[in-house]
Amino acid sequence: MDLSVNTDLSEARGVVGSALAPVDVAAERARTIGATYSHHLNSAGSALPTRTVVESVIRHLRQEEKEGGYEASAARKDDIEAVYVSAARLIGAEAEEIALVDSATTGLRVIVDALRFGTGTRFLVNRSTYVSHALHLLSICAETGAELHIVPSGEDGALDLRALEELLAVGRGSSDVLCVAHVPTSSGLVEPIAEIGALARRYGALYLLDATQSVGHLPVHVAEIGCDALVTTGRKFLRAPRGTGFAYVRRSLLENLTPVAPDVRGAVWNDVRHWELSATARRFETFESSVASRLGLGVALDELLARGIDATAGYLIATAAALRDELANMSGVTVQDPAACASGIVTFTVDGLSAEDANRRLAAMKVRTVSVPASHGQWDLGLRGVASVVRASVHVYNDSSDTRALLDAVGALAGGRA
Ligand SMILES: Cc1ncc(COP(=O)(O)O)c(C=O)c1O
């Protein structure tokens, strides 16, 4: 993929690299009702869904109203199965390797707990590990004697591969678990996940990828990355309903990974004291879920597959790069992204304003961003000494009217005019 960046926002509209089919931004806006209500630059929080996604959810709820939940879901059995196929297709996996979950945090928790770590386990984590995952790992270490090592970052902000290799080399090989966030919550950083995967394989470490901010945003292909397991959420760059997500577990790893709390969905209780786990990743699922939302996830996945992840990534990266350039040229504004930031997420601060304040004032001007506090990423923002940042994140429904609105509003804040 050609990621060369065009800094002219009007030209970033839809075209990056001649080999890519352009994103039809006008069509994306036309099928995204929310695009007409505000300048929504918060896909890294929860993106705007298309009308088709929302209608598919409502249609199923209406069906449940008429027939009852079990009957309605039985009637959509094939469509529910198709969600696994679409999720697998997006990341280059098999449908049997996919478990549907209600959030990335649930996916991370059930997979990490299934590892049956203990004294001797070393968790090697990158600096931009998400708060919920970090707290889970820290409490495991406090209770079990497992160790946690925060791998340093290099000058460009990305994980320092040499430091990782040194850690892996002195470690105990197979008892190392590498936990890496591909793209963090706290900046536009993109980690070198394939290079990390090569090191994990060389030293026999297990590699768990938090792709919550990258699936639907950047190309994510499990075989190319070499990860053993991956989690993501539906509501962010996938544009799916809230309360959806999926996890991938490599087939050959499945039989060594037994859930701490098997559920009727993931296991058959076949004798007084015996049960048999599902042979597939569904061993990590629970029975109850919002079927309507999962069907919505399926629609969102299919829409993304039709649009193409390379075209999507190209548009997001170029649009964010242009935004970053313009923000960097504004006096009173500091771009907080590290150099390794080829993504659709831009973080910045405005002199004299807390990020919370800046975010509130932007919202009053119908520009939707979020403020990310250090408490969401102590190993990143905390260690960088940054209290909080404003995060703007783009999607295919954002055009130059949105990015211009953000730049004008930030300019007004920085100039003390708003
Ligand atoms: C990098 C990263 N990982 C994990 C999560 C948690 O996702 P969820 O809220 O779906 O559990 C987030 C949420 O913002 C995130 O940004």
Tab-separated table of N, CA, C and O and ligand atoms in Angstrom, residues 44-45 102-108 128-133 181-186 210-214 231-236 242-245 345 376 391, ligand 1:
chain	number	residue	atom	x	y	z
A	44	ALA	N	-12.379	6.879	17.046
A	44	ALA	CA	-11.581	6.093	17.996
A	44	ALA	C	-12.318	5.918	19.323
A	44	ALA	O	-11.930	5.095	20.153
A	45	GLY	N	-13.383	6.714	19.510
A	45	GLY	CA	-14.241	6.517	20.684
A	45	GLY	C	-15.372	5.583	20.298
A	45	GLY	O	-15.445	4.434	20.733
A	102	ASP	N	-18.499	-9.090	23.829
A	102	ASP	CA	-19.218	-7.816	23.945
A	102	ASP	C	-18.294	-6.610	23.975
A	102	ASP	O	-18.753	-5.474	23.874
A	103	SER	N	-17.013	-6.838	24.148
A	103	SER	CA	-16.059	-5.708	24.135
A	103	SER	C	-14.653	-6.272	24.005
A	103	SER	O	-14.428	-7.469	24.257
A	104	ALA	N	-13.731	-5.409	23.667
A	104	ALA	CA	-12.329	-5.843	23.590
A	104	ALA	C	-11.841	-6.251	24.969
A	104	ALA	O	-11.078	-7.212	25.116
A	105	THR	N	-12.292	-5.534	25.985
A	105	THR	CA	-11.838	-5.832	27.352
A	105	THR	C	-12.248	-7.251	27.753
A	105	THR	O	-11.447	-7.992	28.333
A	106	THR	N	-13.477	-7.642	27.423
A	106	THR	CA	-13.911	-9.011	27.728
A	106	THR	C	-13.027	-10.002	26.982
A	106	THR	O	-12.587	-11.004	27.551
A	107	GLY	N	-12.760	-9.734	25.721
A	107	GLY	CA	-11.919	-10.635	24.926
A	107	GLY	C	-10.531	-10.783	25.535
A	107	GLY	O	-10.017	-11.894	25.705
A	108	LEU	N	-9.936	-9.659	25.911
A	108	LEU	CA	-8.599	-9.701	26.513
A	108	LEU	C	-8.640	-10.482	27.824
A	108	LEU	O	-7.766	-11.301	28.103
A	128	SER	N	1.918	1.744	25.397
A	128	SER	CA	0.579	2.295	25.190
A	128	SER	C	-0.520	1.280	25.472
A	128	SER	O	-1.602	1.367	24.921
A	129	THR	N	-0.246	0.356	26.375
A	129	THR	CA	-1.272	-0.608	26.796
A	129	THR	C	-2.473	0.138	27.381
A	129	THR	O	-2.310	1.089	28.152
A	130	TYR	N	-3.666	-0.313	27.017
A	130	TYR	CA	-4.903	0.342	27.467
A	130	TYR	C	-5.147	0.075	28.948
A	130	TYR	O	-4.860	-1.008	29.453
A	131	VAL	N	-5.747	1.041	29.611
A	131	VAL	CA	-5.945	1.007	31.064
A	131	VAL	C	-6.545	-0.311	31.556
A	131	VAL	O	-6.010	-0.919	32.498
A	132	SER	N	-7.643	-0.785	30.968
A	132	SER	CA	-8.324	-1.978	31.511
A	132	SER	C	-7.426	-3.206	31.412
A	132	SER	O	-7.400	-4.044	32.311
A	133	HIS	N	-6.705	-3.295	30.311
A	133	HIS	CA	-5.790	-4.424	30.109
A	133	HIS	C	-4.626	-4.323	31.096
A	133	HIS	O	-4.239	-5.312	31.739
A	181	ALA	N	-0.525	-3.279	22.205
A	181	ALA	CA	-1.611	-2.521	21.577
A	181	ALA	C	-1.084	-2.014	20.235
A	181	ALA	O	-0.058	-1.325	20.197
A	182	HIS	N	-1.781	-2.342	19.157
A	182	HIS	CA	-1.340	-1.941	17.813
A	182	HIS	C	-1.370	-0.417	17.684
A	182	HIS	O	-0.393	0.225	17.294
A	183	VAL	N	-2.523	0.160	17.983
A	183	VAL	CA	-2.717	1.618	17.993
A	183	VAL	C	-3.322	1.932	19.361
A	183	VAL	O	-4.265	1.270	19.773
A	184	PRO	N	-2.772	2.906	20.071
A	184	PRO	CA	-3.264	3.148	21.434
A	184	PRO	C	-4.487	4.046	21.483
A	184	PRO	O	-4.915	4.613	20.481
A	185	THR	N	-4.984	4.201	22.687
A	185	THR	CA	-6.093	5.118	22.913
A	185	THR	C	-5.577	6.557	22.997
A	185	THR	O	-6.326	7.508	22.780
A	186	SER	N	-4.274	6.717	23.277
A	186	SER	CA	-3.737	8.012	23.690
A	186	SER	C	-2.949	8.763	22.631
A	186	SER	O	-2.441	9.857	22.894
A	210	ASP	N	-3.665	-6.381	20.929
A	210	ASP	CA	-4.861	-5.564	21.153
A	210	ASP	C	-5.046	-4.695	19.910
A	210	ASP	O	-4.380	-3.682	19.732
A	211	ALA	N	-5.970	-5.135	19.054
A	211	ALA	CA	-6.198	-4.425	17.787
A	211	ALA	C	-7.492	-3.614	17.852
A	211	ALA	O	-8.116	-3.342	16.812
A	212	THR	N	-7.856	-3.202	19.051
A	212	THR	CA	-9.113	-2.468	19.259
A	212	THR	C	-9.189	-1.196	18.421
A	212	THR	O	-10.237	-0.855	17.894
A	213	GLN	N	-8.070	-0.483	18.339
A	213	GLN	CA	-8.075	0.782	17.594
A	213	GLN	C	-7.621	0.605	16.156
A	213	GLN	O	-7.520	1.588	15.432
A	214	SER	N	-7.322	-0.612	15.748
A	214	SER	CA	-6.784	-0.742	14.383
A	214	SER	C	-7.642	-1.560	13.432
A	214	SER	O	-7.607	-1.318	12.221
A	231	VAL	N	-7.711	-9.191	19.796
A	231	VAL	CA	-9.067	-8.754	20.160
A	231	VAL	C	-9.348	-7.406	19.506
A	231	VAL	O	-8.434	-6.621	19.228
A	232	THR	N	-10.643	-7.170	19.289
A	232	THR	CA	-11.061	-5.855	18.814
A	232	THR	C	-12.501	-5.595	19.244
A	232	THR	O	-13.176	-6.486	19.744
A	233	THR	N	-12.905	-4.373	19.062
A	233	THR	CA	-14.239	-3.967	19.461
A	233	THR	C	-15.021	-3.539	18.224
A	233	THR	O	-14.426	-3.188	17.202
A	234	GLY	N	-16.351	-3.529	18.317
A	234	GLY	CA	-17.158	-3.195	17.144
A	234	GLY	C	-17.373	-1.706	16.933
A	234	GLY	O	-17.430	-1.220	15.804
A	235	ARG	N	-17.506	-0.973	18.044
A	235	ARG	CA	-18.049	0.390	17.943
A	235	ARG	C	-17.070	1.430	17.403
A	235	ARG	O	-17.472	2.556	17.107
A	236	LYS	N	-15.790	1.099	17.306
A	236	LYS	CA	-14.811	2.114	16.897
A	236	LYS	C	-14.706	2.120	15.367
A	236	LYS	O	-15.654	2.444	14.691
A	242	ARG	N	-22.597	-0.586	19.579
A	242	ARG	CA	-21.900	-0.740	20.862
A	242	ARG	C	-22.193	-2.130	21.418
A	242	ARG	O	-23.173	-2.768	21.062
A	243	GLY	N	-21.317	-2.604	22.300
A	243	GLY	CA	-21.536	-3.911	22.923
A	243	GLY	C	-21.218	-5.086	22.013
A	243	GLY	O	-21.686	-6.196	22.237
A	244	THR	N	-20.413	-4.821	20.973
A	244	THR	CA	-19.983	-5.917	20.087
A	244	THR	C	-18.465	-5.922	19.987
A	244	THR	O	-17.809	-4.898	20.259
A	245	GLY	N	-17.925	-7.031	19.590
A	245	GLY	CA	-16.484	-7.147	19.370
A	245	GLY	C	-16.168	-8.578	19.007
A	245	GLY	O	-17.059	-9.433	18.998
A	345	ILE	N	-5.661	8.874	13.744
A	345	ILE	CA	-5.853	9.501	15.057
A	345	ILE	C	-4.838	10.636	15.225
A	345	ILE	O	-3.648	10.456	14.946
A	376	HIS	N	-5.933	6.915	31.477
A	376	HIS	CA	-6.274	5.881	30.482
A	376	HIS	C	-5.024	5.248	29.880
A	376	HIS	O	-5.129	4.315	29.088
A	391	ARG	N	-8.189	14.278	21.503
A	391	ARG	CA	-8.009	13.301	20.429
A	391	ARG	C	-9.085	13.508	19.362
A	391	ARG	O	-10.271	13.487	19.656
B	1	LIG	C1	-6.264	0.405	22.630
B	1	LIG	C2	-7.533	0.005	23.330
B	1	LIG	N1	-7.644	-1.235	23.822
B	1	LIG	C3	-8.761	-1.662	24.447
B	1	LIG	C4	-9.833	-0.817	24.620
B	1	LIG	C5	-11.055	-1.320	25.326
B	1	LIG	O1	-12.093	-1.547	24.422
B	1	LIG	P1	-13.556	-1.881	24.975
B	1	LIG	O2	-14.076	-0.618	25.581
B	1	LIG	O3	-14.327	-2.346	23.787
B	1	LIG	O4	-13.408	-2.938	25.989
B	1	LIG	C6	-9.779	0.503	24.137
B	1	LIG	C7	-10.910	1.429	24.322
B	1	LIG	O5	-10.848	2.589	24.078
B	1	LIG	C8	-8.589	0.919	23.476
B	1	LIG	O6	-8.474	2.159	22.979
